[in-house]
Each structure stands twice: as C-alpha cells, then as structure tokens.
Short mmCIF file of C-alpha atoms (C1' of nucleotides) in Angstrom, two decimals:
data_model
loop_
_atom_site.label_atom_id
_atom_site.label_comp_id
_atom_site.label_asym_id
_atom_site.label_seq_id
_atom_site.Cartn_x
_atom_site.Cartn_y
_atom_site.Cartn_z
CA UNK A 5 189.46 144.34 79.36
CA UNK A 6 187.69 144.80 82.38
CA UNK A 7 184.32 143.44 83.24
CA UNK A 8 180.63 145.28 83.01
CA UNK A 9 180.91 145.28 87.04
CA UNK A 10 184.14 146.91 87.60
CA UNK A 11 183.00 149.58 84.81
CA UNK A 12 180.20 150.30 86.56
CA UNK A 13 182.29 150.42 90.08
CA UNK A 14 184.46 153.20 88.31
CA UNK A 15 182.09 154.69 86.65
CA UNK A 16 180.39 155.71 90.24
CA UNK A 17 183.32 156.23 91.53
CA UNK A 18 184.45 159.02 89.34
CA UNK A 19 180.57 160.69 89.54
CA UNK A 20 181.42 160.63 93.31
CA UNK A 21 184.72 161.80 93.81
CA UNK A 22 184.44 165.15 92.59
CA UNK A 23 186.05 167.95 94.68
CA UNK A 24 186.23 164.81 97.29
CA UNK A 25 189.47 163.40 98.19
CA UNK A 26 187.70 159.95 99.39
CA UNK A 27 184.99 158.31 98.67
CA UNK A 28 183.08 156.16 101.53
CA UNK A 29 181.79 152.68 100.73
CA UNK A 30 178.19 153.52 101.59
CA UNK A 31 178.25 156.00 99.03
CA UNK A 32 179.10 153.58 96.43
CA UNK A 33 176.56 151.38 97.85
CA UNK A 34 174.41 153.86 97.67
CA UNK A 35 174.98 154.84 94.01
CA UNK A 36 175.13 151.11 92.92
CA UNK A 37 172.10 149.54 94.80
CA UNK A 38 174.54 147.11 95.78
CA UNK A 39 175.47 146.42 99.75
CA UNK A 40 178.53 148.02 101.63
CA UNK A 41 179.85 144.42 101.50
CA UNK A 42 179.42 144.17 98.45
CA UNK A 43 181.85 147.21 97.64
CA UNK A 44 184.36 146.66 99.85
CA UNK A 45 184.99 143.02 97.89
CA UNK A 46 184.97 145.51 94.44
CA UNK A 47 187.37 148.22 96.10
CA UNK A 48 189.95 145.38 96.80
CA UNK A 49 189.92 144.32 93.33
CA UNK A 50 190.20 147.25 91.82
CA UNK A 51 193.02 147.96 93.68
CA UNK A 52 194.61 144.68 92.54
CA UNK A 53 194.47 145.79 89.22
CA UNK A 54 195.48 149.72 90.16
CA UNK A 55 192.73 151.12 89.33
CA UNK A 56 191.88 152.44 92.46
CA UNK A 57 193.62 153.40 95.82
CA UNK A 58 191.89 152.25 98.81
CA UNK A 59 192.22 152.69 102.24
CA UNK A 60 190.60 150.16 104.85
CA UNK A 61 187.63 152.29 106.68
CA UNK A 62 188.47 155.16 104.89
CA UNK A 63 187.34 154.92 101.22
CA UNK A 64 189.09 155.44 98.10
CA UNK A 65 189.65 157.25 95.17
CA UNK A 66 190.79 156.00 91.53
CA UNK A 67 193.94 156.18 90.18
CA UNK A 68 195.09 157.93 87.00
CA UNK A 69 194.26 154.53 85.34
CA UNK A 70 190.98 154.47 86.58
CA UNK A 71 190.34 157.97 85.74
CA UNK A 72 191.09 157.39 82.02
CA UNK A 73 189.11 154.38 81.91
CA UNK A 74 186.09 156.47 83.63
CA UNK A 75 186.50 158.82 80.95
CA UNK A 76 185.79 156.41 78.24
CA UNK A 77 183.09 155.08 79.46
CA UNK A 78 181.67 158.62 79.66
CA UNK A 79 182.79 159.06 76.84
CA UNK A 80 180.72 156.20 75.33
CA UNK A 81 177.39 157.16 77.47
CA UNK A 82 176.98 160.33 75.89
CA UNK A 83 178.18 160.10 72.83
CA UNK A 84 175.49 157.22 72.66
CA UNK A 85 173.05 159.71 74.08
CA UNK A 86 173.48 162.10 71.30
CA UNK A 87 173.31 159.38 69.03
CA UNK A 88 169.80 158.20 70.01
CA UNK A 89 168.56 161.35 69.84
CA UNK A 90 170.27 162.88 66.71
CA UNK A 91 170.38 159.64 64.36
CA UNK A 92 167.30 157.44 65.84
CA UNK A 93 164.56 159.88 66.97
CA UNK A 94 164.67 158.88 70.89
CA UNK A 95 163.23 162.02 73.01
CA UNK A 96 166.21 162.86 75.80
CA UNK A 97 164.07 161.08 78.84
CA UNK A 98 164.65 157.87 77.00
CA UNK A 99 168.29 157.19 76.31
CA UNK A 100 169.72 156.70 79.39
CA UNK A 101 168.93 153.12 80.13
CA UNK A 102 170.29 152.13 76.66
CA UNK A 103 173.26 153.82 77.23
CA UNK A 104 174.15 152.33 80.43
CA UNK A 105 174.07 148.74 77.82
CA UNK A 106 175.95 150.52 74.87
CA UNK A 107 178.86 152.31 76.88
CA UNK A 108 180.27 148.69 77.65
CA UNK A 109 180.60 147.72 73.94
CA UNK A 110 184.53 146.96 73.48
CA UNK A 111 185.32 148.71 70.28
CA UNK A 112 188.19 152.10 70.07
CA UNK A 113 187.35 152.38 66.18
CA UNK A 114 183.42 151.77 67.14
CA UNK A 115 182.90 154.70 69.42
CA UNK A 116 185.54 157.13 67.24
CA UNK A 117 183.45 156.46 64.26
CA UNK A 118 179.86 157.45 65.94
CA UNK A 119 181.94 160.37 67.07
CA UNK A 120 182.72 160.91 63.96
CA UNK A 121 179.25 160.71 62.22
CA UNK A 122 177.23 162.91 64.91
CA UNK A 123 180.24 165.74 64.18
CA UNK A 124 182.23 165.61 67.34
CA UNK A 125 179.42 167.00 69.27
CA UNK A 126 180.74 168.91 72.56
CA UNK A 127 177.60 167.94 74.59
CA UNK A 128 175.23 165.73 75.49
CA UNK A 129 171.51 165.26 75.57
CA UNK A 130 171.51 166.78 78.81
CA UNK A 131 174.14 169.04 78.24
CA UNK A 132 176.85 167.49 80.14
CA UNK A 133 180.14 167.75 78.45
CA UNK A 134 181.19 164.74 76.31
CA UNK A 135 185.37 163.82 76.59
CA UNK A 136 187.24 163.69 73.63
CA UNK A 137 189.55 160.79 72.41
CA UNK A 138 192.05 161.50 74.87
CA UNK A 139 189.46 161.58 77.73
CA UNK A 140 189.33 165.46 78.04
CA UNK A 141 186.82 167.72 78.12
CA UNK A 142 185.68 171.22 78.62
CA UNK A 143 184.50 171.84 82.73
CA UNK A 144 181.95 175.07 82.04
CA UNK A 145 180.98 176.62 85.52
CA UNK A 146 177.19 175.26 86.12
CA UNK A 147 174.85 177.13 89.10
CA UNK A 148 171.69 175.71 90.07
CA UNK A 149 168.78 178.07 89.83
CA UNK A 150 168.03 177.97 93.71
CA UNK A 151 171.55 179.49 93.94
CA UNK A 152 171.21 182.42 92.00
CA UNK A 153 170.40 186.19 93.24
CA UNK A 154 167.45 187.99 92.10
CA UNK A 155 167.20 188.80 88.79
CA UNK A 156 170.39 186.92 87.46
CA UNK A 157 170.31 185.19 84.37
CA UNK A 158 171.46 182.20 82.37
CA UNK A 159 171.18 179.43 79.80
CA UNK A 160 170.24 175.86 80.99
CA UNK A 161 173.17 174.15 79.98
CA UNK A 162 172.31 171.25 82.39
CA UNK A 163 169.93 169.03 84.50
CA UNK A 164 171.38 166.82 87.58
CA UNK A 165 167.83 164.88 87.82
CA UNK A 166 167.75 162.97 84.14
CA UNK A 167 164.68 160.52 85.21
CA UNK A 168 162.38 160.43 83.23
CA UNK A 169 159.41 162.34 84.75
CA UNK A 170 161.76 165.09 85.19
CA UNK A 171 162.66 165.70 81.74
CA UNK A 172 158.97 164.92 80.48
CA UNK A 173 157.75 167.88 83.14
CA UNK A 174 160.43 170.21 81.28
CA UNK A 175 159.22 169.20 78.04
CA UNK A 176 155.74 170.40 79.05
CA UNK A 177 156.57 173.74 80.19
CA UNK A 178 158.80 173.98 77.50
CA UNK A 179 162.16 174.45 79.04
CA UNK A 180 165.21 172.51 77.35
CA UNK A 181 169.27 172.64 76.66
CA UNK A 182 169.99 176.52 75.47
CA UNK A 183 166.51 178.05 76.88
CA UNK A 184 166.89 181.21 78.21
CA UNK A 185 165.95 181.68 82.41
CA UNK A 186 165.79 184.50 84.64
CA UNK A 187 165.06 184.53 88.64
CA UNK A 188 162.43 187.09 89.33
CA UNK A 189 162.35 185.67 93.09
CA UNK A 190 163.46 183.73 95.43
CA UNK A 191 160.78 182.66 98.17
CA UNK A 192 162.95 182.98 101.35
CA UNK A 193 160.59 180.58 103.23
CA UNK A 194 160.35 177.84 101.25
CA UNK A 195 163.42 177.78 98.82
CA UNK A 196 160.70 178.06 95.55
CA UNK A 197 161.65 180.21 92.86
CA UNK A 198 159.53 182.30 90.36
CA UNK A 199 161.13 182.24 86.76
CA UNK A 200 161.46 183.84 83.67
CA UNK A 201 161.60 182.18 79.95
CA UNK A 202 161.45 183.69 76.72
CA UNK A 203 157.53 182.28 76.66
CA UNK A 204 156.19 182.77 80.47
CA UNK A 205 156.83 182.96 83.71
CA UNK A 206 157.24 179.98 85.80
CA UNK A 207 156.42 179.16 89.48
CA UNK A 208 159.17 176.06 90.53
CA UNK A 209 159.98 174.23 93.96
CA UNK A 210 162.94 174.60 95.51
CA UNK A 211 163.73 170.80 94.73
CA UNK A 212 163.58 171.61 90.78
CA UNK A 213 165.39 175.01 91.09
CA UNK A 214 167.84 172.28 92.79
CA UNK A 215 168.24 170.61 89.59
CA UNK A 216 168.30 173.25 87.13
CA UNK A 217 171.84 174.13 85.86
CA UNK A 218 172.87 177.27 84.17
CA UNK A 219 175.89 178.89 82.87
CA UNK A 220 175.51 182.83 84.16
CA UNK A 221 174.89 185.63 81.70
CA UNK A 222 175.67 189.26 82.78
CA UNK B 13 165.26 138.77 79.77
CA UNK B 14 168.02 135.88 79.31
CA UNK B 15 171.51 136.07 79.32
CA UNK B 16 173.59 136.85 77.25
CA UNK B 17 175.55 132.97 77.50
CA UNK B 18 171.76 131.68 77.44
CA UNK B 19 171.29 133.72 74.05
CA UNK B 20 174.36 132.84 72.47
CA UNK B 21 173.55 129.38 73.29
CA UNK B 22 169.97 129.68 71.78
CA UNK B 23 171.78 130.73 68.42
CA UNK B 24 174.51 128.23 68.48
CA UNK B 25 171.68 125.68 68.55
CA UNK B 26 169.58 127.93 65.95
CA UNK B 27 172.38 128.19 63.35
CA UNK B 28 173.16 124.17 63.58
CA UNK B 29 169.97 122.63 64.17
CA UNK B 30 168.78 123.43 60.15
CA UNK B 31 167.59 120.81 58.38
CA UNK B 32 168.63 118.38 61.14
CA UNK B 33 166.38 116.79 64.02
CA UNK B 34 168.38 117.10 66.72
CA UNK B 35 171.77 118.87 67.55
CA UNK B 36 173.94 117.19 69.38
CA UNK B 37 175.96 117.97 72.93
CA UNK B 38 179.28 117.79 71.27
CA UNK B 39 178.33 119.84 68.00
CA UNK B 40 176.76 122.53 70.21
CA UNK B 41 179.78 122.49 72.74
CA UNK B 42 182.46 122.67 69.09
CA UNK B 43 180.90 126.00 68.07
CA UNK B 44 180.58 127.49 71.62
CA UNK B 45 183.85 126.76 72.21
CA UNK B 46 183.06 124.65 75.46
CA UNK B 47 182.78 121.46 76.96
CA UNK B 48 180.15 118.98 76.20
CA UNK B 49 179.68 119.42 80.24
CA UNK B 50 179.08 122.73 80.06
CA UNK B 51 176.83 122.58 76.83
CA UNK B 52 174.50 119.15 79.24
CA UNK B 53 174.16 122.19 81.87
CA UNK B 54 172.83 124.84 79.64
CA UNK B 55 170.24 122.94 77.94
CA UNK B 56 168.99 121.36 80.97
CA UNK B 57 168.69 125.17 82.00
CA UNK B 58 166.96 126.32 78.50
CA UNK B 59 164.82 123.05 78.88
CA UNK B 60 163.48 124.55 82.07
CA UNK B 61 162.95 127.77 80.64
CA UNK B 62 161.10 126.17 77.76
CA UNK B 63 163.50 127.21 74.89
CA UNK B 64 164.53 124.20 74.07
CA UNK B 65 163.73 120.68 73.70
CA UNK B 66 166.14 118.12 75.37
CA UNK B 67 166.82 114.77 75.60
CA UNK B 68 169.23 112.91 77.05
CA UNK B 69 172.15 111.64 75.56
CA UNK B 70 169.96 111.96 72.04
CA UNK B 71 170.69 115.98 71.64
CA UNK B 72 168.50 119.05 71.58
CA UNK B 73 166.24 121.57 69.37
CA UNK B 74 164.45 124.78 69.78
CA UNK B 75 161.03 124.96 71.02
CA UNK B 76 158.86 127.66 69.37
CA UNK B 77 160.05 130.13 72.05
CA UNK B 78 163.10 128.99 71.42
CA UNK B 79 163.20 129.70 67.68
CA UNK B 80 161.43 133.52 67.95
CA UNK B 81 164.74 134.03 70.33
CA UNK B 82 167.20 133.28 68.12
CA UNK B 83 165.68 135.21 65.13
CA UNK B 84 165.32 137.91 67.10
CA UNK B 85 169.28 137.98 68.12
CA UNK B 86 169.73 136.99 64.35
CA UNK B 87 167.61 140.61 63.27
CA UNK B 88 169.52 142.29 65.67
CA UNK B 89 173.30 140.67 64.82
CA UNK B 90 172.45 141.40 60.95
CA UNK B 91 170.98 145.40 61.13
CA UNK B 92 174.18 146.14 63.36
CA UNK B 93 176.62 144.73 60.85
CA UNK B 94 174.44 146.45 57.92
CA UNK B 95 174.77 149.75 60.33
CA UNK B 96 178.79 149.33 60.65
CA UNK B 97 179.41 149.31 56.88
CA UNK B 98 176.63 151.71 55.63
CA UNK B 99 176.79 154.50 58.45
CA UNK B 100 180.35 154.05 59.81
CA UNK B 101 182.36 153.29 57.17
CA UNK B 102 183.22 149.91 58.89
CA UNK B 103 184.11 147.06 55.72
CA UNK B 104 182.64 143.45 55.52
CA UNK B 105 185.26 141.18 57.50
CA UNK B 106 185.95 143.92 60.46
CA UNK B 107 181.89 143.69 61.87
CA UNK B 108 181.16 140.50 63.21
CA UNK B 109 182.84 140.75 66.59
CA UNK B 110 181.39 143.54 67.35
CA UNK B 111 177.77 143.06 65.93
CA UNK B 112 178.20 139.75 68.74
CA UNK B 113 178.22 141.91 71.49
CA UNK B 114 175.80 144.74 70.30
CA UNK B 115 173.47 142.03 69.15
CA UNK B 116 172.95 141.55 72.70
CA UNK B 117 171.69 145.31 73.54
CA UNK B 118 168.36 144.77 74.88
CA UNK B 119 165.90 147.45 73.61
CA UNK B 120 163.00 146.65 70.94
CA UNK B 121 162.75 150.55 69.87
CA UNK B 122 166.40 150.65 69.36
CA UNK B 123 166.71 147.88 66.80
CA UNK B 124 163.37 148.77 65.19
CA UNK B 125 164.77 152.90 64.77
CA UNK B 126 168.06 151.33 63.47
CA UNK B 127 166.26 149.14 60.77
CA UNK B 128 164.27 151.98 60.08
CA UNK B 129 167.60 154.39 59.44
CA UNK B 130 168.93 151.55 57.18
CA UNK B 131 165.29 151.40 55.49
CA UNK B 132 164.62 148.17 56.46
CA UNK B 133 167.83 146.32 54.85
CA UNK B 134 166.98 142.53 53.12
CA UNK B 135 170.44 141.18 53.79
CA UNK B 136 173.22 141.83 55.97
CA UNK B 137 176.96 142.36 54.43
CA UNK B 138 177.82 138.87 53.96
CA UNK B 139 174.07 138.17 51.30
CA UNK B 140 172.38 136.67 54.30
CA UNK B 141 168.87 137.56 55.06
CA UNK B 142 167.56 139.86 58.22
CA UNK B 143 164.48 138.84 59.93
CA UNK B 144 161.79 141.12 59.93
CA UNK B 145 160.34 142.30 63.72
CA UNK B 146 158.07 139.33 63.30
CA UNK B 147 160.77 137.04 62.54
CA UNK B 148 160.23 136.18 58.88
CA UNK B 149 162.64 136.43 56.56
CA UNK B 150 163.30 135.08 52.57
CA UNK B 151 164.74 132.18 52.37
CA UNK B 152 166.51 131.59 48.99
CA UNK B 153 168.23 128.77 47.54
CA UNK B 154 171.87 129.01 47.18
CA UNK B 155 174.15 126.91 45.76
CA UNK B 156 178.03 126.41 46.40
CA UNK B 157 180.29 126.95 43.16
CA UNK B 158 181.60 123.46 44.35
CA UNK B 159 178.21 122.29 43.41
CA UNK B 160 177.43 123.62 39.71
CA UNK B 161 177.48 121.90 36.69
CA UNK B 162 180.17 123.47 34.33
CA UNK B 163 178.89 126.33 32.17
CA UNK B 164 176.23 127.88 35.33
CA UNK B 165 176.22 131.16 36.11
CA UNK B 166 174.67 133.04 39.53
CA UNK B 167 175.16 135.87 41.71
CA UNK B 168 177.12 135.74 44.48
CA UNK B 169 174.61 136.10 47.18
CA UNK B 170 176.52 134.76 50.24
CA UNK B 171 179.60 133.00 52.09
CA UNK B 172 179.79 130.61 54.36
CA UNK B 173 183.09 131.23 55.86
CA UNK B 174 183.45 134.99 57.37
CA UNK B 175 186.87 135.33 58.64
CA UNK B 176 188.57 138.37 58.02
CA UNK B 177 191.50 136.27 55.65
CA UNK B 178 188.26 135.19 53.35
CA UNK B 179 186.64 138.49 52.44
CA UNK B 180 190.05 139.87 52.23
CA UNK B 181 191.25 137.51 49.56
CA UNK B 182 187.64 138.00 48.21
CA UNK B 183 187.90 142.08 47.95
CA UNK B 184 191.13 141.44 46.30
CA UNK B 185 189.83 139.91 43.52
CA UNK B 186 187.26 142.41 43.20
CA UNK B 187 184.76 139.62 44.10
CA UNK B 188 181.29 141.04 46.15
CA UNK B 189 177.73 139.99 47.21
CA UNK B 190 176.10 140.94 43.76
CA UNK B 191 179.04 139.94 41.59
CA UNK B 192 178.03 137.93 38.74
CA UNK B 193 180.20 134.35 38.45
CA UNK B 194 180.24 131.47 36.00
CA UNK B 195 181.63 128.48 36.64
CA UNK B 196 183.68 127.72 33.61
CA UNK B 197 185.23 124.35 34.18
CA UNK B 198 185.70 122.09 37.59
CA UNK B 199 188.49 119.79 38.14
CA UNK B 200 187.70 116.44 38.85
CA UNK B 201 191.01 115.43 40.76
CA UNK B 202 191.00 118.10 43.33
CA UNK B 203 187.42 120.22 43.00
CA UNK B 204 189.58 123.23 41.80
CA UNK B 205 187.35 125.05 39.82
CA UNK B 206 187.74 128.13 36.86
CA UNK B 207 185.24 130.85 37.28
CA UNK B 208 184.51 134.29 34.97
CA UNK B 209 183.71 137.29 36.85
CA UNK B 210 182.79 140.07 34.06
CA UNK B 211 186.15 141.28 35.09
CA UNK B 212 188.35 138.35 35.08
CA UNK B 213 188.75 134.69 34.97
CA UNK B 214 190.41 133.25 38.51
CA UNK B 215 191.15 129.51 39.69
CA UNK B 216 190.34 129.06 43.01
CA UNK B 217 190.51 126.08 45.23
CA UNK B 218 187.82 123.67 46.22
CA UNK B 219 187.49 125.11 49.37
CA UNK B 220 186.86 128.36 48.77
CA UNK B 221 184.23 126.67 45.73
CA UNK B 222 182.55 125.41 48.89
CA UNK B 223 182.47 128.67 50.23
CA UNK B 224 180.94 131.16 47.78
CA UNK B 225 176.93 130.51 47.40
CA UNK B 226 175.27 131.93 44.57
CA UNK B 227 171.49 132.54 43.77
CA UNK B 228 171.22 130.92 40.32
CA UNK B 229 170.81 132.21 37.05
CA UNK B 230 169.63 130.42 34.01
"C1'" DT C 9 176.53 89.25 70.58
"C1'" DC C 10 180.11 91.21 73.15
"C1'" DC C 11 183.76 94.24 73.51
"C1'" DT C 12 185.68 98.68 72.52
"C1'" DA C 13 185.49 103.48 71.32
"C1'" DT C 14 182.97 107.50 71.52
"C1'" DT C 15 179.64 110.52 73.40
"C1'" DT C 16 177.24 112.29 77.13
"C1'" DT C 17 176.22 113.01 81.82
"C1'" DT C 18 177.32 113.40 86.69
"C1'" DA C 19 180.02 114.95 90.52
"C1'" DG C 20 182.78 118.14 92.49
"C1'" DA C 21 185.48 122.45 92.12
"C1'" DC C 22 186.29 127.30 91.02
"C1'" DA C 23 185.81 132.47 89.89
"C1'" DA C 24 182.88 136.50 89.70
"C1'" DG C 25 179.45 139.09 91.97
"C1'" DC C 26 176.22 139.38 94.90
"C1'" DC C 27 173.91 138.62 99.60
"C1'" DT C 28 173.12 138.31 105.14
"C1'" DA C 29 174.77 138.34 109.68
"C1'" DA C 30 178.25 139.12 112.86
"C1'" DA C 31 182.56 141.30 114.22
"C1'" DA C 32 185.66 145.17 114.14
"C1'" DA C 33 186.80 149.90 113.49
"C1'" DT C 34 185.56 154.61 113.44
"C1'" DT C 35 182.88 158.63 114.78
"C1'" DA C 36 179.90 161.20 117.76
"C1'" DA C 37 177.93 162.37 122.12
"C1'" DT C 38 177.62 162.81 126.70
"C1'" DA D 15 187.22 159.45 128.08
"C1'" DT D 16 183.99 156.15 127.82
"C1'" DT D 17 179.88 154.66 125.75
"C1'" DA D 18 176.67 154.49 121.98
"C1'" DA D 19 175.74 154.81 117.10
"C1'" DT D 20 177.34 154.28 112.63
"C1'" DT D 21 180.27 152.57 109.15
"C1'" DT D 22 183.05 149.12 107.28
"C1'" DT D 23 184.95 144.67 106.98
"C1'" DT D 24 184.97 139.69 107.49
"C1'" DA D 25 182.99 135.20 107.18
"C1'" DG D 26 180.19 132.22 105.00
"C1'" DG D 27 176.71 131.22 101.47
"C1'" DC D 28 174.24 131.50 96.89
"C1'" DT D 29 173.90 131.70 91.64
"C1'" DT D 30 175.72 131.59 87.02
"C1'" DG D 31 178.69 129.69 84.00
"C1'" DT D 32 182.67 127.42 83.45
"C1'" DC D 33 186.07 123.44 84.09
"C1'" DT D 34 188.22 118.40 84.96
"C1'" DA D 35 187.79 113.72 85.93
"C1'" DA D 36 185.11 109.82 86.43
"C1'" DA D 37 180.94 107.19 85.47
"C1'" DA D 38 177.23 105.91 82.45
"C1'" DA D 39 175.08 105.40 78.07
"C1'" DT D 40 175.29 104.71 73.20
"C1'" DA D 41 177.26 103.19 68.85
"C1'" DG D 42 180.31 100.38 66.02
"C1'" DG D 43 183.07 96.34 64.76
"C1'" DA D 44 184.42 91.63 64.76
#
DNA sequence: TCCTATTTTTAGACAAGCCTAAAAATTAAT
DNA sequence: ATTAATTTTTAGGCTTGTCTAAAAATAGGA
C-alpha cells in the first residue's frame, strides 16, 4: 500500500499536528532526522496521493486519509508494545525500536488477531491510548507534574520521554503506569518538584516533572 | 544488517543451492521473480560482502556467512508461521506471506522469546524443520508418494508445494502433517497413485504424489 | 569443428529516498 | 519599509534495486 517511508512521514506528521493547524517542514525534519529537503520532496508526494494537504512555505497537515492511515499504524505500534511486554517478557524501555519494524507489517487479520489475543487492551506500555479497529480511541486529559498546584494529585497514566534511560530511572525509584503521585512542592526557582508515592517521597527536576503525565484525582 | 532484497536473495540461493554445486543466474532470477540482470548485480554485491561465492557465467553458492544468514531468516520465517497457527488462530495455507515479511524483523531477543512461547517448536506448519539459534536443525529423509514401492506406508511429514489451493484440497480430505498414508497401488501410465489414510482410500494425481513427502515407516 | 541457441553479463536508464549547496520566499528587526 | 536572518524550495547528485536491449560467453548439434 504505501511504502515504510511515507508511513513514517505520516506517522510524524500526525504526532505533530496536534492542536496545530500546520505543520512546518523543519519540524518534520526535525522529528525524522531527515533534511528540510528532504521533506519537502515527501510532502509533494503525499499530496499526490491525498494524503496530505500542503501548502508551499507554509506546511501541511494530513488529510482524513492520512489520518486513518496514521491511526493504524498507531494502532499497530502499541498494540505491538503490549504484546512484547504481555506475551514475550520485554521490560517497557525495550519495545519501542521493535515496534517501529512490526507496525509496517501489511496484514488487517494479523494485527486484529494480536488484538484479539492480548484482550483488546485500551493502553499501551506507556499508557498512551491504543485505537480501535476503526482508528478511534479514548483522548483522557493528561497534566504534566510540573503543571500541577501544590498538593494535587493523580495517577501516571503517561510518560512523553519513552528512551530508554528514562524508563529504567522510573523503574528504580519505582514509579510506573497506575502509581499513585502527589506534589508536595513546587520549587519556584528552579521548576523541581518534591513528590509523593505510596512508598516515599521523591525529589525530581523540572525536566522529569516535564515528562510525567497524570490524569487528576480530586 | 543487510537488506531485506539482499536477504531474500541469500535464501533464494539457500533453498536452491541443496545438493547442487552451483546455482545458476537464471534459476536464482526464476524464483525471485527477476531478471537474470538483476540476479548478475546482486551477487556481485553479496560476493563483496562475502556471502556468497561467485563466478562468472558458471553460477553462485553460499559462503559460510552466507549459509548462517539464510538459516537464520529460515528460524525466523518457520517460528512466525508456527506463531500464526498456534497463538492466532491463523490455518496452514494463509501464513506464508506474511511470515515473508515478519521474517525480516530484525531483533535476536524477539525471535528467541517467540521460540521460547512456542517451546521451542521442531517443525513449522508445513513438517519442515526450524533451525535452532545456532542454526542446526534435523534433517530427515523424506520420500515423495510418487516415489514408493506399492504396499509402503509413512507419515506425512511435509509438502513441497504450499499454495493456498494445495493445503486446501489437502484439509479437505482430512489429510495433515502426522497423517498416516499407504501407498496402495501406482499407475504406471500416468503416476496416478491409490493411497489409504486410516480414514479413507483417495486417488490422487501424480502431481500431487510428487508433492506429499513422508518419513517412512516399515 | 563451426554454427546456432541459450545463458549471462554489460551498458544505460529509471524510481524511491536521501543528500548538499544555492536560490527564493517568508519572518523579524531595526 | 528595508534589511537581515531564517525557513523552505529547487537543482543536481548519490545509492539501492530494478529494468531493457545489446554484447559476450557458453553449450549443443550437425
């Protein structure tokens, strides 16, 4: 259908264009580790095949087409996340270079059938929502942890850093998916937060309290 | 590491060059579905990369390198069609397109946890053998029906031909890897033969004789 | 052996995707 | 509003893997 380059192209794309009405070319160049050249040559062809819209020095944004075809490939990544970790014993730092190779595999019945045998799971690995058949999929309202007031509360229910000394420094202080956080306080000077699990309290930089999603208790 | 048109290459050449010396431009180029021009490029290119021997205008073989390549793709090809029928439900003639493009997944932990989930499967779907992570595996001797002497009996143990029409025709006659056959009587005019299953007698053609390999019994 | 048929290789071209360097358009700043 | 900085596009080139058509090598037959 269409090739591992132009998924990739959308893929960004669609990471990119949220809330956005455009995006630039040296964004996708940035995403891609590709060169602004080399975009604007992708952007014309997937326009060609309507895909995307794209507007000369302006940027572009994907059509419904390329939308649903994101959505798939999403689709794909995470439910190949889950998989790993559920069915194969990977640890979540370690499945997202194999799932950038599996969510290209051609195959409707392929992917419904993992689907299938993991249970229709709602989420991934790192708790970002997984799309269903028909490409949708629940939007939960996620606030980072350096956006909260004192002494709000909430579940991690997802991390926008996935590399894997990120996840391996959760794993040590034993923060994952689900665990329970609290802000005792905010460090006006230098963005750092002081939190609260159900096992200890935590000392984290503003650049982690960046990355840490949660969906608000009251 | 390679590509995946230098890999399928590498197997093309694997799965032809048995028992033969060398494998020729044209036979290479037949399976591929290529030219012969196309096939002279690639194995000056897998010449350079020492995977395979080549000479000119006499034909080609594997090199040692060569040979761990293609049993590795072989492993891989083999677990993933064992996976599609024994975790997903898929049947015997619907997973060989697809096990073609996830044998190319690149990942030794992945294809070692999958043989592990399938505890460590000797044969894939169609009776032929996997190779273990070191690249052995059993070779047995297997004869064609076409080939018995009147009155021998085996197990059916593989097939040659793997198209979805073949294991159709063979699931309609109840016929599987494992079922038990005895050539009752061959016709000398055509090669039509009459075999017993324990369910049923059946005449089938020669070609289909040629098709069905069975481990011997005596 | 010599002539023909077949096989194989070479030569040149093309598409996909990428690059660099230069030109054009846009944006920002004085 | 004009210039300077940035962004984007164009132009041309490279690699991989394919093709066609022509040339070269090999094999087969009389």
């Amino acid at each position: 259908m269409h090739s591992i380059s132009e998924e990739n192209y959308i893929k960004a794309i669609y990471h990119l264009q949220d809330g956005q009405e455009l995006v630039s070319t040296n964004e996708i160049a940035g995403k891609m580790n590709t060169k602004a050249s080399s975009v604007t040559d992708m952007l014309k062809k997937l326009a060609d095949k309507n895909l995307a819209e794209y507007i000369p020095y302006k940027g572009a944004r994907l059509t419904k087409n390329g939308i649903n075809c994101a959505t798939q490939i999403i689709r794909k990544h995470r439910l190949w996340e889950v998989f790993l970790v559920e069915k194969l014993d990977f640890s979540w730092d370690e499945v997202h270079e194999i799932a950038e190779q599996l969510e290209h595999i051609q195959s409707r019945k392929l992917i419904d059938e993992i689907d299938k045998l993991l249970d229709y799971p709602k989420h991934d690995p790192h708790g970002d929502p997984i799309p269903d058949a028909q490409g949708n999929y629940e939007k939960t309202v996620k606030t980072p942890i350096s956006q909260l007031e004192n002494g709000q509360k909430g579940v991690l229910s997802g991390v926008l850093d996935t590399s894997t000394r990120f996840l391996q420094y959760l794993d040590k202080h034993n923060i994952e998916l689900g665990t329970k956080i609290q802000l005792l306080e905010k460090e006006a000077f230098d963005g750092s937060c002081l939190i609260k699990t159900d096992l200890k309290e935590l000392q984290i930089s503003k650049s982690i309290a960046d990355n840490l999603y949660l969906k608000l208790l009251k």
